[in-house]
Amino acid sequence: VRLRESGGGSVQPGRSLTLSCAVSLDWPRSDYALTWFRQAPGKELEGIAGIDSDRFIRYSDSVKGRFTISLDNSKTTLSLVMNRLIPDDGGIYKCAAREGSIAYFDSGKYSLWGQGTQVTVSS
């Protein structure tokens, strides 16, 4: 049972970046949610995009219209396409999983976390 992020890096403002999270779950329940969180220096952990096992998707206002979350058909790769990046998008991005069908943005509801990948947006 694990999550592993990849795809972070340093980009200029206005550019795009795609993050991936390799998902390996062995939970007895078939309903679960996967969510991307990020933490900028000096700021709290922020839920930004989540998808549940019914493929209902939600975004935070800070990324809505710029970021796209998706889960492949095999449910082994969670992706986050980030467009029109701004400096405030910089931080450590982590994917998280919880049993249950709602992709809350409350980090306390998630029991499994990846180690994170760093995203830097700077000119």
XYZ file of N, CA and C in Angstrom:
369
model
N 0.863 -1.174 0.000
C 0.000 0.000 0.000
C 0.903 1.228 0.000
N 0.813 2.010 -1.053
C 1.690 3.162 -1.102
C 1.244 4.153 -2.167
N 1.776 5.361 -2.050
C 1.607 6.410 -3.027
C 2.984 6.985 -3.303
N 3.277 7.263 -4.539
C 4.590 7.814 -4.881
C 4.439 8.855 -5.958
N 4.813 10.094 -5.643
C 4.690 11.202 -6.580
C 5.926 11.332 -7.454
N 5.721 11.923 -8.618
C 6.825 12.253 -9.513
C 6.405 13.407 -10.399
N 7.378 14.016 -11.069
C 7.062 15.043 -12.042
C 7.305 16.465 -11.598
N 7.724 16.659 -10.375
C 7.986 18.016 -9.918
C 9.187 18.618 -10.615
N 9.364 19.908 -10.430
C 10.500 20.583 -11.032
C 10.372 22.069 -10.911
N 11.208 22.763 -11.667
C 11.228 24.210 -11.646
C 10.795 24.729 -13.008
N 9.813 25.614 -13.019
C 9.300 26.157 -14.269
C 9.098 27.655 -14.131
N 8.983 28.304 -15.284
C 8.725 29.735 -15.290
C 7.228 30.006 -15.169
N 6.863 31.146 -14.664
C 5.433 31.499 -14.605
C 4.790 31.420 -15.982
N 3.561 30.930 -15.985
C 2.832 30.804 -17.238
C 3.013 29.465 -17.925
N 4.005 28.688 -17.477
C 4.248 27.394 -18.097
C 3.413 26.308 -17.428
N 3.553 25.093 -17.936
C 2.777 23.961 -17.438
C 3.687 22.881 -16.865
N 3.087 22.070 -16.027
C 3.804 20.949 -15.421
C 2.780 19.870 -15.085
N 3.171 18.629 -15.247
C 2.275 17.520 -14.921
C 2.884 16.662 -13.829
N 2.130 16.443 -12.781
C 2.542 15.574 -11.693
C 1.827 14.232 -11.807
N 2.509 13.198 -11.371
C 1.903 11.872 -11.340
C 2.059 11.279 -9.951
N 1.127 10.422 -9.619
C 1.184 9.704 -8.351
C 0.884 8.239 -8.649
N 1.857 7.384 -8.418
C 1.641 5.954 -8.578
C 0.863 5.445 -7.375
N -0.275 4.825 -7.662
C -1.204 4.413 -6.608
C -1.204 2.901 -6.467
N -0.953 2.447 -5.277
C -1.027 1.020 -4.981
C -1.784 0.855 -3.673
N -3.040 0.470 -3.784
C -3.890 0.324 -2.604
C -4.331 -1.125 -2.461
N -4.511 -1.523 -1.235
C -4.988 -2.879 -0.963
C -6.025 -2.809 0.142
N -7.008 -1.939 -0.071
C -8.040 -1.753 0.931
C -9.243 -2.633 0.634
N -9.915 -3.092 1.655
C -11.077 -3.953 1.420
C -12.254 -3.207 0.792
N -12.299 -1.902 1.010
C -13.403 -1.140 0.458
C -13.113 -0.761 -0.988
N -14.154 -0.684 -1.774
C -13.988 -0.283 -3.169
C -14.138 1.213 -3.356
N -14.650 1.903 -2.329
C -14.806 3.353 -2.455
C -13.673 4.036 -1.703
N -13.015 4.921 -2.400
C -11.931 5.684 -1.798
C -11.771 6.977 -2.577
N -11.009 7.866 -2.021
C -10.773 9.155 -2.664
C -9.277 9.431 -2.704
N -8.877 10.108 -3.753
C -7.482 10.498 -3.943
C -7.436 12.006 -4.134
N -6.551 12.652 -3.433
C -6.505 14.106 -3.451
C -5.057 14.596 -3.504
N -4.871 15.673 -4.241
C -3.594 16.368 -4.256
C -3.631 17.486 -3.222
N -2.603 17.522 -2.404
C -2.386 18.600 -1.451
C -1.073 19.299 -1.807
N -0.948 20.509 -1.357
C 0.331 21.187 -1.516
C 0.606 22.016 -0.268
N 1.890 22.232 -0.034
C 2.290 23.051 1.102
C 3.399 23.984 0.667
N 3.091 25.256 0.677
C 4.089 26.272 0.364
C 4.852 26.634 1.630
N 6.051 27.148 1.488
C 6.837 27.531 2.676
C 6.074 28.491 3.565
N 5.971 28.159 4.831
C 5.310 29.031 5.788
C 3.797 29.002 5.737
N 3.238 28.124 4.901
C 1.780 28.053 4.779
C 1.280 26.670 5.185
N -0.003 26.614 5.442
C -0.609 25.341 5.829
C -0.794 24.432 4.617
N -0.932 23.163 4.917
C -1.216 22.181 3.880
C -2.582 22.495 3.265
N -2.648 22.527 1.951
C -3.861 22.937 1.240
C -4.290 21.845 0.274
N -5.535 21.414 0.396
C -6.109 20.491 -0.573
C -6.490 21.262 -1.814
N -6.087 20.772 -2.977
C -6.328 21.540 -4.186
C -7.134 20.795 -5.241
N -7.053 19.492 -5.298
C -7.800 18.743 -6.314
C -8.018 17.319 -5.826
N -9.251 16.859 -5.925
C -9.564 15.516 -5.445
C -10.510 14.799 -6.382
N -10.421 13.471 -6.363
C -11.295 12.636 -7.180
C -11.686 11.430 -6.349
N -12.948 11.052 -6.428
C -13.357 9.888 -5.658
C -13.582 8.704 -6.598
N -13.928 7.577 -6.041
C -14.042 6.358 -6.838
C -15.213 6.408 -7.815
N -16.132 7.332 -7.623
C -17.188 7.572 -8.613
C -16.729 8.589 -9.652
N -15.469 9.009 -9.527
C -14.854 9.990 -10.431
C -15.505 11.357 -10.331
N -16.103 11.639 -9.180
C -16.533 13.010 -8.917
C -15.295 13.809 -8.558
N -15.151 14.992 -9.146
C -13.948 15.809 -9.014
C -14.276 17.133 -8.355
N -13.361 17.584 -7.532
C -13.486 18.915 -6.957
C -12.127 19.600 -6.967
N -12.187 20.939 -7.050
C -10.980 21.755 -7.067
C -11.111 22.877 -6.055
N -9.983 23.311 -5.551
C -9.993 24.510 -4.733
C -10.119 25.715 -5.644
N -10.573 26.817 -5.102
C -10.711 28.026 -5.906
C -9.358 28.506 -6.438
N -8.304 28.188 -5.720
C -6.988 28.676 -6.113
C -6.464 28.021 -7.388
N -7.005 26.870 -7.762
C -6.490 26.178 -8.946
C -7.568 25.898 -9.992
N -8.811 26.151 -9.649
C -9.912 25.847 -10.563
C -9.728 26.567 -11.883
N -9.871 25.830 -12.967
C -9.705 26.424 -14.292
C -8.285 26.352 -14.820
N -7.341 26.033 -13.948
C -5.944 25.932 -14.382
C -5.392 24.520 -14.227
N -5.860 23.807 -13.224
C -5.363 22.461 -12.949
C -6.432 21.429 -13.302
N -5.967 20.244 -13.708
C -6.869 19.144 -14.026
C -6.377 17.867 -13.364
N -7.235 17.265 -12.580
C -6.910 15.993 -11.935
C -7.557 14.863 -12.721
N -6.865 13.735 -12.788
C -7.441 12.573 -13.459
C -6.872 11.295 -12.863
N -7.615 10.238 -13.046
C -7.205 8.913 -12.584
C -7.362 7.964 -13.762
N -6.329 7.221 -14.077
C -6.421 6.346 -15.240
C -7.380 5.194 -14.970
N -7.747 4.497 -16.056
C -8.764 3.456 -15.945
C -8.349 2.320 -15.016
N -7.079 2.067 -14.924
C -6.614 1.006 -14.033
C -6.523 1.466 -12.582
N -6.744 2.775 -12.373
C -6.710 3.377 -11.034
C -5.344 3.191 -10.375
N -4.301 3.226 -11.191
C -2.956 3.096 -10.641
C -2.128 4.360 -10.816
N -2.636 5.318 -11.587
C -1.910 6.565 -11.783
C -2.853 7.740 -11.627
N -2.547 8.570 -10.657
C -3.278 9.817 -10.432
C -2.431 10.930 -11.019
N -3.036 11.770 -11.834
C -2.290 12.838 -12.490
C -2.845 14.199 -12.100
N -1.961 15.189 -12.211
C -2.377 16.572 -12.009
C -1.680 17.406 -13.074
N -2.458 17.879 -14.031
C -1.935 18.762 -15.065
C -2.113 20.191 -14.582
N -1.004 20.891 -14.503
C -1.018 22.241 -13.964
C -0.651 23.219 -15.069
N -1.591 24.057 -15.448
C -1.375 25.054 -16.499
C -1.328 26.455 -15.918
N -0.742 27.357 -16.685
C -0.666 28.772 -16.286
C -0.177 28.926 -14.853
N 0.923 28.300 -14.585
C 1.460 28.311 -13.229
C 1.893 29.711 -12.810
N 1.698 29.990 -11.541
C 2.092 31.264 -10.941
C 3.024 30.970 -9.769
N 3.788 31.941 -9.326
C 4.713 31.699 -8.212
C 4.040 31.138 -6.962
N 2.803 31.543 -6.702
C 2.102 31.030 -5.525
C 1.768 29.542 -5.624
N 1.932 28.959 -6.805
C 1.708 27.516 -6.946
C 2.900 26.700 -6.458
N 3.982 27.350 -6.153
C 5.166 26.635 -5.698
C 4.960 25.997 -4.335
N 5.614 24.857 -4.125
C 5.526 24.166 -2.855
C 5.769 22.683 -3.033
N 5.544 21.949 -1.956
C 5.645 20.500 -2.023
C 4.252 19.931 -2.276
N 4.143 19.133 -3.313
C 2.864 18.543 -3.694
C 2.844 17.085 -3.270
N 1.751 16.727 -2.610
C 1.609 15.364 -2.121
C 0.264 14.793 -2.549
N 0.249 13.527 -2.886
C -1.023 12.862 -3.102
C -1.376 12.085 -1.837
N -2.663 11.971 -1.599
C -3.148 11.321 -0.389
C -4.377 10.493 -0.719
N -4.594 9.454 0.066
C -5.729 8.567 -0.166
C -6.484 8.330 1.130
N -7.767 8.174 1.000
C -8.610 7.869 2.155
C -9.667 6.867 1.746
N -10.079 6.038 2.682
C -11.212 5.155 2.443
C -12.482 5.971 2.623
N -13.436 5.718 1.743
C -14.641 6.533 1.764
C -14.755 7.276 0.453
N -15.940 7.702 0.132
C -16.210 8.180 -1.220
C -16.123 9.680 -1.410
N -15.683 10.415 -0.428
C -15.656 11.870 -0.579
C -14.220 12.371 -0.510
N -13.863 13.197 -1.491
C -12.522 13.772 -1.539
C -12.491 15.071 -0.746
N -12.455 14.907 0.574
C -12.368 16.075 1.431
C -11.050 16.804 1.202
N -11.020 18.078 1.533
C -9.773 18.824 1.517
C -9.206 18.963 2.932
N -9.746 18.211 3.856
C -9.265 18.168 5.235
C -8.187 17.089 5.312
N -6.950 17.484 5.483
C -5.847 16.522 5.461
C -5.976 15.482 6.561
N -6.648 15.820 7.652
C -6.806 14.884 8.758
C -7.641 13.666 8.424
N -8.356 13.708 7.321
C -9.214 12.590 6.930
C -8.484 11.575 6.054
N -7.215 11.815 5.784
C -6.454 10.943 4.895
C -5.456 10.104 5.691
N -5.414 8.833 5.373
C -4.567 7.919 6.131
C -3.296 7.512 5.395
N -3.245 7.764 4.111
C -2.084 7.339 3.325
C -1.562 8.526 2.534
N -0.263 8.733 2.606
C 0.362 9.894 1.968
C 1.616 9.482 1.214
N 1.848 10.180 0.111
C 3.125 10.041 -0.555
C 4.151 10.950 0.100
N 5.384 10.851 -0.350
C 6.454 11.646 0.245
C 6.498 13.059 -0.302
N 5.921 13.277 -1.467
C 5.861 14.620 -2.013
C 6.866 14.865 -3.118
N 6.557 15.873 -3.929
C 7.456 16.299 -4.989
C 7.447 17.826 -5.020
N 8.603 18.396 -5.221
C 8.757 19.847 -5.145
C 8.429 20.508 -6.475
N 7.652 21.576 -6.395
C 7.344 22.410 -7.562
C 7.791 23.835 -7.260
N 8.587 24.382 -8.150
C 9.052 25.758 -8.016
C 8.657 26.529 -9.254
N 8.020 27.674 -9.044
C 7.592 28.524 -10.155
C 8.296 29.866 -9.996
N 9.221 30.115 -10.869
C 10.031 31.323 -10.730
C 10.603 31.716 -12.076
N 10.732 33.027 -12.263
C 11.351 33.500 -13.484
C 12.858 33.652 -13.303
